[in-house]
């Protein structure tokens, strides 16, 4: 089904061509007509599936055809500043060929509120916002939600995970009851399903995440490695494969700084990326990475969402993610939009049981590799894992033990 079958405005079709989209992705094929029909929508879609354009295109079509200017009829809520910027950029570029000028307000915290207040004077057509900053702006009477007729929750699972549940409820209470609701999420934790039940009306369900043909093409590998050998292994992999762009995930802000420094000492251009950096610094790091001035970003999970880097070839889990959902979000940074990608997880001392649980949830079973020159010396790894299933550097607590028991059970075929 080509884009022309959706009866989109010529200006939008032109913008689609300019962006180089040949055909709609699976989610676009289903979401565009549903949104144009005015239905509520609940879409299970990974980043990389083309979900941003899946809602931006029909929303722009509807906005372009509506007579009421600058009344903030569309509100798109997102969990991170990066995602807000990315959605804003997509809207702007798709609207470029329309005769009607789009006034877009992209609102997020971590930067001065005054320019955003100034920008909102005279209204805006579409609001893209993180919840906290939007509430601040509402409190200051800079913006009103009274005319919103379409609400989009993008990456809704992460909105809840980032502790936005309260803010979300406050915002929902400020919106007109009569409205179209579009919910996009890669995963559906129970808290989200409950929320969805509360405010969605007979939604159209779209699930492209399980559609094998549309799944990102990501080769997943697991390398067993001694904890202290992880940085040398990382250096080795980067150099031997001559990767130009690598996204490395660590568990803490401190670890991202440390690993980045060690890589720089080995003459590999690397920068940390985490929530404590200023917005200016984060933007700069991303721009440098995209332009090839930085080879490696070492990030916390703040970066697992909201970053869209074309052709990112490889993601490395230096530290394992806490949950299976985080694993999915992290590896989703590669293999986007039809490109193939590589995701490597380091399994170090004490992490085997934790990774087995991730594998179970992901429905995968990866071969454990050891690389020549980086063989594991900690012979107690397997025994310790079998006993405790703990996470590195920690005495196993009740949860760890339960996790180990679960993993044991899964593998004994009970
Ligand atoms: P998203 O899932 O929205 O984060 O999009 C992932 C990437 O896919 C972005 O770089 C988009 O520009 C790109 N994209 C979106 N729709 C299409 C399409 N129909 N054809 C090719 N690429 C697309």
Coordinates of C-alpha atoms and ligand atoms in Angstrom, one line a residue:
X1 CA 0.0 0.0 0.0
X2 CA 1.7 3.3 -1.1
X3 CA 1.6 6.6 0.8
X4 CA -0.7 8.0 -1.9
X5 CA -3.5 5.6 -0.9
X6 CA -4.1 7.6 2.4
X7 CA -5.4 10.7 0.6
X8 CA -2.8 12.8 2.3
X9 CA -2.2 16.4 1.2
X10 CA 0.2 16.9 -1.7
X11 CA 2.6 18.9 0.6
X12 CA 2.8 16.0 3.0
X13 CA 3.4 13.5 0.1
X14 CA 6.2 15.8 -1.1
X15 CA 7.8 15.9 2.3
X16 CA 7.6 12.1 2.6
X17 CA 9.5 11.9 -0.7
X18 CA 12.0 14.4 0.5
X19 CA 12.6 12.4 3.6
X20 CA 13.3 9.4 1.4
X21 CA 10.4 7.2 2.6
X22 CA 9.5 4.9 -0.2
X23 CA 6.6 3.0 1.4
X24 CA 4.7 3.2 4.7
X25 CA 6.1 0.9 7.4
X26 CA 3.7 -1.7 9.0
X27 CA 2.7 0.7 11.8
X28 CA 2.1 3.5 9.4
X29 CA -0.1 1.4 7.2
X30 CA -2.4 0.7 10.1
X31 CA -2.1 3.8 12.2
X32 CA -2.5 6.5 9.5
X33 CA -6.1 5.5 8.4
X34 CA -7.2 4.8 12.0
X35 CA -6.0 8.3 13.2
X36 CA -7.5 10.0 10.2
X37 CA -10.9 8.4 11.0
X38 CA -10.8 9.9 14.5
X39 CA -10.5 6.6 16.4
X40 CA -8.6 6.1 19.7
X41 CA -5.5 4.0 19.2
X42 CA -3.4 1.7 21.3
X43 CA -0.2 0.8 19.4
X44 CA 2.5 -1.5 20.5
X45 CA 5.4 -0.4 18.5
X46 CA 9.2 -0.3 19.0
X47 CA 11.3 2.7 18.3
X48 CA 12.6 2.2 14.8
X49 CA 9.3 1.1 13.4
X50 CA 8.5 4.5 12.0
X51 CA 5.9 5.3 14.7
X52 CA 6.7 9.0 14.9
X53 CA 5.7 9.6 11.3
X54 CA 2.8 7.2 11.9
X55 CA 1.1 9.8 14.1
X56 CA 2.7 13.0 12.8
X57 CA 1.5 12.5 9.2
X58 CA -2.3 12.1 10.0
X59 CA -2.1 14.8 12.7
X60 CA -0.6 17.3 10.3
X61 CA -3.3 16.3 7.7
X62 CA -6.1 17.0 10.2
X63 CA -4.5 20.2 11.4
X64 CA -4.0 21.4 7.9
X65 CA -7.7 20.9 7.1
X66 CA -8.9 22.5 10.3
X67 CA -9.8 26.2 10.4
X68 CA -8.9 27.1 14.0
X69 CA -5.3 28.4 14.1
X70 CA -3.0 28.4 17.1
X71 CA -5.4 26.9 19.6
X72 CA -3.2 24.0 20.7
X73 CA -5.6 21.3 19.5
X74 CA -2.9 18.6 19.5
X75 CA -0.8 17.7 22.6
X76 CA 2.0 15.1 22.3
X77 CA 3.4 14.0 25.6
X78 CA 6.9 12.4 25.6
X79 CA 9.2 11.2 28.4
X80 CA 12.5 12.9 27.5
X81 CA 13.8 16.1 26.1
X82 CA 15.6 14.2 23.3
X83 CA 12.3 12.6 22.2
X84 CA 10.5 15.9 22.3
X85 CA 13.2 17.4 20.0
X86 CA 13.0 14.4 17.7
X87 CA 9.2 14.5 17.4
X88 CA 9.4 18.3 16.9
X89 CA 11.9 17.9 14.1
X90 CA 9.8 15.3 12.4
X91 CA 6.7 17.5 12.6
X92 CA 8.6 20.5 11.3
X93 CA 10.1 18.7 8.3
X94 CA 6.9 17.0 7.4
X95 CA 5.0 20.3 7.5
X96 CA 7.6 22.2 5.4
X97 CA 5.8 21.8 2.1
X98 CA 2.4 22.8 3.4
X99 CA 1.3 26.3 2.5
X100 CA -0.1 26.9 6.0
X101 CA 2.7 27.8 8.5
X102 CA 2.8 25.4 11.5
X103 CA 3.5 27.0 14.9
X104 CA 5.0 24.3 16.9
X105 CA 5.8 24.5 20.6
X106 CA 8.4 22.0 21.9
X107 CA 8.5 22.2 25.7
X108 CA 10.9 20.5 28.0
X109 CA 12.7 21.1 31.3
X110 CA 16.4 21.6 31.9
X111 CA 16.4 24.8 30.0
X112 CA 15.1 28.3 30.8
X113 CA 11.3 28.5 30.8
X114 CA 11.2 32.2 29.6
X115 CA 11.9 31.6 25.9
X116 CA 9.2 28.9 26.0
X117 CA 6.7 31.3 27.6
X118 CA 7.5 34.0 25.0
X119 CA 7.1 31.5 22.2
X120 CA 3.7 30.4 23.5
X121 CA 2.4 34.0 23.3
X122 CA -0.3 34.1 20.6
X123 CA -0.8 30.3 20.9
X124 CA 0.5 27.3 19.1
X125 CA -0.9 24.7 16.8
X126 CA 0.8 21.6 18.2
X127 CA 2.4 21.1 21.6
X128 CA 5.1 18.6 22.1
X129 CA 6.0 18.4 25.8
X130 CA 7.5 16.6 28.7
X131 CA 4.9 16.5 31.5
X132 CA 6.7 18.4 34.2
X133 CA 7.6 21.4 32.1
X134 CA 4.1 21.5 30.6
X135 CA 2.5 21.6 34.1
X136 CA 4.9 24.5 35.0
X137 CA 3.9 26.4 32.0
X138 CA 0.2 25.8 32.7
X139 CA 0.7 27.1 36.3
X140 CA 2.2 30.3 34.8
X141 CA -0.7 30.7 32.5
X142 CA 1.5 30.5 29.5
X143 CA -0.6 27.8 27.9
X144 CA -4.0 26.2 28.2
X145 CA -5.1 22.7 27.3
X146 CA -8.8 23.6 27.0
X147 CA -8.9 23.2 23.2
X148 CA -6.9 20.0 22.9
X149 CA -8.8 17.6 20.8
X150 CA -6.1 15.0 20.3
X151 CA -3.7 13.6 22.9
X152 CA -0.7 11.5 22.0
X153 CA 1.2 9.6 24.6
X154 CA 4.5 8.6 23.0
X155 CA 6.6 6.0 24.7
X156 CA 4.0 5.8 27.3
X157 CA 5.6 3.0 29.2
X158 CA 8.7 5.2 29.8
X159 CA 6.4 8.1 30.8
X160 CA 5.2 6.0 33.7
X161 CA 8.6 4.5 34.4
X162 CA 10.2 8.0 34.8
X163 CA 7.7 8.7 37.6
X164 CA 5.4 10.8 35.5
X165 CA 2.2 9.0 36.6
X166 CA 1.1 11.9 38.9
X167 CA 1.9 14.6 36.4
X168 CA 0.1 12.5 33.7
X169 CA -3.0 12.3 35.8
X170 CA -2.9 16.0 36.5
X171 CA -2.7 16.7 32.8
X172 CA -5.4 14.3 31.9
X173 CA -7.7 16.1 34.4
X174 CA -7.0 19.4 32.5
X175 CA -7.9 18.1 29.1
X176 CA -11.4 18.2 27.6
X177 CA -13.2 14.9 28.2
X178 CA -14.1 14.7 24.5
X179 CA -10.9 14.0 22.6
X180 CA -9.1 11.5 20.5
X181 CA -6.4 9.5 22.4
X182 CA -3.4 7.9 20.8
X183 CA -1.2 5.7 22.9
X184 CA 2.2 4.4 21.6
X185 CA 4.3 2.1 23.7
X186 CA 7.0 -0.6 23.1
X187 CA 5.8 -2.5 26.2
X188 CA 2.6 -2.7 28.2
X189 CA 3.2 -2.9 31.9
X190 CA 0.1 -3.4 34.0
X191 CA 0.1 0.2 35.3
X192 CA -0.1 1.4 31.7
X193 CA -2.9 -1.1 30.8
X194 CA -4.9 0.2 33.7
X195 CA -4.4 3.8 32.6
X196 CA -5.3 3.0 29.1
X197 CA -8.5 1.3 30.2
X198 CA -9.4 4.5 32.0
X199 CA -9.1 6.9 29.2
X200 CA -9.2 5.1 25.9
X201 CA -12.6 4.7 24.2
X202 CA -13.0 1.5 22.0
X203 CA -9.5 1.9 20.7
X204 CA -8.1 0.4 17.6
X205 CA -5.4 -2.0 18.6
X206 CA -2.2 -2.2 16.6
X207 CA 0.6 -4.5 17.4
X208 CA 3.5 -4.5 15.0
X209 CA 6.1 -5.5 17.6
X210 CA 5.4 -9.2 17.2
X211 CA 5.3 -9.0 13.4
X212 CA 8.4 -10.9 12.5
X213 CA 8.7 -9.3 9.1
X214 CA 8.8 -5.9 10.6
X215 CA 11.1 -6.7 13.5
X216 CA 14.4 -4.8 13.4
X217 CA 17.2 -6.9 12.1
X218 CA 19.5 -7.0 15.1
X219 CA 22.2 -9.6 15.7
X220 CA 22.4 -10.2 19.4
X221 CA 25.6 -11.6 21.0
X222 CA 26.6 -12.3 24.6
X223 CA 30.3 -12.3 25.6
X224 CA 31.4 -13.7 28.9
X225 CA 34.1 -11.6 30.4
X226 CA 35.9 -10.9 33.7
X227 CA 34.5 -7.7 35.2
X228 CA 37.9 -5.9 35.1
X229 CA 38.5 -6.9 31.6
X230 CA 35.4 -5.2 30.2
X231 CA 37.2 -1.9 29.2
X232 CA 40.1 -3.7 27.5
X233 CA 37.6 -5.9 25.6
X234 CA 35.5 -2.8 24.6
X235 CA 38.7 -1.2 23.3
X236 CA 39.6 -4.3 21.4
X237 CA 36.2 -4.7 19.8
X238 CA 36.0 -1.0 18.8
X239 CA 39.5 -1.1 17.2
X240 CA 39.3 -4.5 15.6
X241 CA 35.9 -4.0 14.0
X242 CA 36.8 -0.3 13.2
X243 CA 33.3 0.7 14.3
X244 CA 32.7 4.4 13.6
X245 CA 29.8 4.8 16.0
X246 CA 29.2 2.8 19.1
X247 CA 26.6 3.3 21.8
X248 CA 27.8 1.8 25.1
X249 CA 25.4 1.4 28.1
X250 CA 26.5 1.5 31.7
X251 CA 24.6 1.2 34.9
X252 CA 25.5 4.5 36.5
X253 CA 26.5 8.0 35.7
X254 CA 29.8 7.4 37.4
X255 CA 30.5 4.4 35.3
X256 CA 29.8 6.3 32.0
X257 CA 32.3 9.0 33.0
X258 CA 34.9 6.4 34.0
X259 CA 34.6 4.3 30.8
X260 CA 34.6 7.4 28.6
X261 CA 37.8 8.6 30.2
X262 CA 39.5 5.2 29.8
X263 CA 38.5 5.1 26.1
X264 CA 39.9 8.6 25.6
X265 CA 43.2 7.6 27.2
X266 CA 43.3 4.9 24.5
X267 CA 42.7 7.6 21.8
X268 CA 39.1 6.6 21.1
X269 CA 36.9 9.7 21.0
X270 CA 34.3 9.0 23.7
X271 CA 31.9 11.1 25.7
X272 CA 29.6 10.2 28.6
X273 CA 25.8 10.9 28.2
X274 CA 23.6 10.9 31.3
X275 CA 20.8 12.8 33.0
X276 CA 23.1 15.0 35.0
X277 CA 24.6 16.7 32.0
X278 CA 23.2 20.1 31.0
X279 CA 20.8 20.1 28.1
X280 CA 23.4 22.1 26.0
X281 CA 26.0 19.4 26.7
X282 CA 23.7 16.6 25.8
X283 CA 22.7 18.3 22.5
X284 CA 26.4 18.9 21.7
X285 CA 27.4 15.3 22.4
X286 CA 24.6 14.0 20.2
X287 CA 25.5 16.5 17.4
X288 CA 29.2 15.5 17.6
X289 CA 28.3 11.8 17.6
X290 CA 26.0 12.2 14.5
X291 CA 28.7 14.3 12.7
X292 CA 31.4 11.6 13.5
X293 CA 33.5 13.9 15.8
X294 CA 32.8 11.4 18.6
X295 CA 33.1 7.7 18.0
X296 CA 31.6 6.4 21.2
X297 CA 28.8 7.5 23.5
X298 CA 28.8 5.9 26.9
X299 CA 25.4 6.3 28.3
X300 CA 23.0 5.5 31.1
X301 CA 19.5 4.4 30.3
X302 CA 18.5 8.0 29.8
X303 CA 19.8 7.5 26.3
X304 CA 17.9 4.2 25.7
X305 CA 15.0 6.3 24.6
X306 CA 14.6 9.2 22.4
X307 CA 17.8 9.0 20.4
X308 CA 17.5 8.4 16.7
X309 CA 20.8 8.0 15.0
X310 CA 20.7 6.8 11.5
X311 CA 22.7 3.6 10.8
X312 CA 24.0 3.2 14.3
X313 CA 25.8 -0.1 13.8
X314 CA 26.4 -1.3 17.3
X315 CA 25.1 -1.1 20.9
X316 CA 27.1 -2.6 23.7
X317 CA 25.7 -3.5 27.2
X318 CA 28.8 -2.9 29.2
X319 CA 26.6 -3.3 32.3
X320 CA 23.5 -5.3 31.8
X321 CA 20.2 -3.4 31.9
X322 CA 18.0 -3.9 35.0
X323 CA 15.0 -5.3 33.1
X324 CA 14.1 -7.1 30.0
X325 CA 12.2 -3.9 28.8
X326 CA 15.3 -1.9 29.2
X327 CA 17.2 -4.5 27.2
X328 CA 14.7 -4.1 24.4
X329 CA 14.9 -0.3 24.5
X330 CA 18.7 -0.3 24.5
X331 CA 19.1 -2.7 21.6
X332 CA 16.4 -0.8 19.7
X333 CA 18.9 2.0 19.2
X334 CA 20.4 -0.1 16.4
X335 CA 18.8 -1.9 13.4
X336 CA 16.4 1.0 12.9
X337 CA 14.4 1.7 9.8
X338 CA 15.4 -1.4 7.9
X339 CA 19.1 -1.3 8.7
X340 CA 20.8 -4.3 10.3
X341 CA 22.4 -3.8 13.7
X342 CA 24.5 -5.6 16.3
X343 CA 23.9 -5.7 20.1
X344 CA 26.6 -7.2 22.3
X345 CA 26.1 -7.8 26.0
X346 CA 29.0 -8.3 28.4
X347 CA 28.2 -11.1 30.9
X348 CA 30.6 -10.6 33.8
X349 CA 31.0 -12.2 37.2
X350 CA 27.7 -12.9 38.9
X351 CA 25.5 -11.7 36.0
X352 CA 24.7 -14.9 34.3
X353 CA 21.4 -15.6 36.1
X354 CA 20.2 -12.1 35.6
X355 CA 20.9 -12.3 31.9
X356 CA 19.2 -15.7 31.7
X357 CA 16.1 -14.0 33.0
X358 CA 16.3 -11.3 30.4
X359 CA 16.7 -13.9 27.7
X360 CA 13.6 -15.7 29.0
X361 CA 11.5 -12.6 28.9
X362 CA 12.9 -11.7 25.4
X363 CA 12.3 -15.2 24.2
X364 CA 15.9 -15.6 23.1
X365 CA 18.8 -17.9 24.0
X366 CA 22.2 -16.5 23.1
X367 CA 25.3 -18.6 22.9
X368 CA 27.9 -17.5 25.5
X369 CA 31.1 -16.5 23.7
X370 CA 34.6 -16.1 25.0
X371 CA 37.1 -14.2 22.9
X372 CA 40.7 -15.2 22.4
X373 CA 42.9 -13.1 24.7
X374 CA 39.9 -12.3 27.0
X375 CA 39.1 -15.8 28.4
X376 CA 37.4 -15.7 31.7
X377 CA 39.6 -16.5 34.7
X378 CA 36.9 -16.3 37.4
X379 CA 36.1 -20.0 37.4
X380 CA 33.7 -19.5 40.2
X381 CA 31.3 -17.5 37.9
X382 CA 29.1 -20.4 37.0
X383 CA 29.0 -21.9 40.5
X384 CA 28.3 -18.6 42.1
X385 CA 25.6 -17.8 39.6
X386 CA 23.9 -21.1 40.1
X387 CA 23.9 -20.5 43.8
X388 CA 22.9 -16.9 44.0
X389 CA 22.1 -15.4 40.7
X390 CA 23.2 -12.1 42.2
X391 CA 24.1 -8.9 40.4
X392 CA 27.7 -7.8 40.3
X393 CA 29.3 -6.4 43.4
X394 CA 26.3 -7.1 45.6
X395 CA 25.6 -9.7 48.2
X396 CA 22.5 -11.6 46.9
X397 CA 19.3 -10.3 48.5
X398 CA 16.0 -12.0 48.6
X399 CA 15.1 -10.8 45.1
X400 CA 18.4 -12.0 43.7
X401 CA 17.8 -15.5 45.2
X402 CA 14.3 -15.6 43.8
X403 CA 15.6 -14.6 40.4
X404 CA 18.2 -17.3 40.6
X405 CA 15.6 -19.9 41.5
X406 CA 13.4 -18.7 38.7
X407 CA 16.2 -19.0 36.2
X408 CA 17.1 -22.4 37.5
X409 CA 13.6 -23.5 37.0
X410 CA 13.4 -22.1 33.5
X411 CA 16.5 -24.0 32.4
X412 CA 15.7 -27.2 34.1
X413 CA 12.6 -27.4 31.9
X414 CA 10.1 -27.6 34.8
Ligands
LIG1 P1 10.7 6.0 14.7 O1 10.3 4.6 14.9 O2 9.6 7.0 14.6 O3 11.7 6.5 15.8 O4 11.5 6.1 13.3 C1 12.7 5.5 13.0 C2 13.4 5.9 11.8 O5 12.6 5.5 10.6 C3 13.5 7.4 11.6 O6 14.8 7.7 11.2 C4 12.5 7.8 10.5 O7 12.9 8.9 9.8 C5 12.5 6.5 9.7 N1 11.2 6.3 8.9 C6 10.0 6.6 9.3 N2 9.1 6.2 8.4 C7 9.8 5.6 7.4 C8 9.4 5.0 6.1 N3 8.1 4.9 5.7 N4 10.4 4.6 5.3 C9 11.7 4.7 5.7 N5 12.1 5.2 6.9 C10 11.2 5.7 7.7

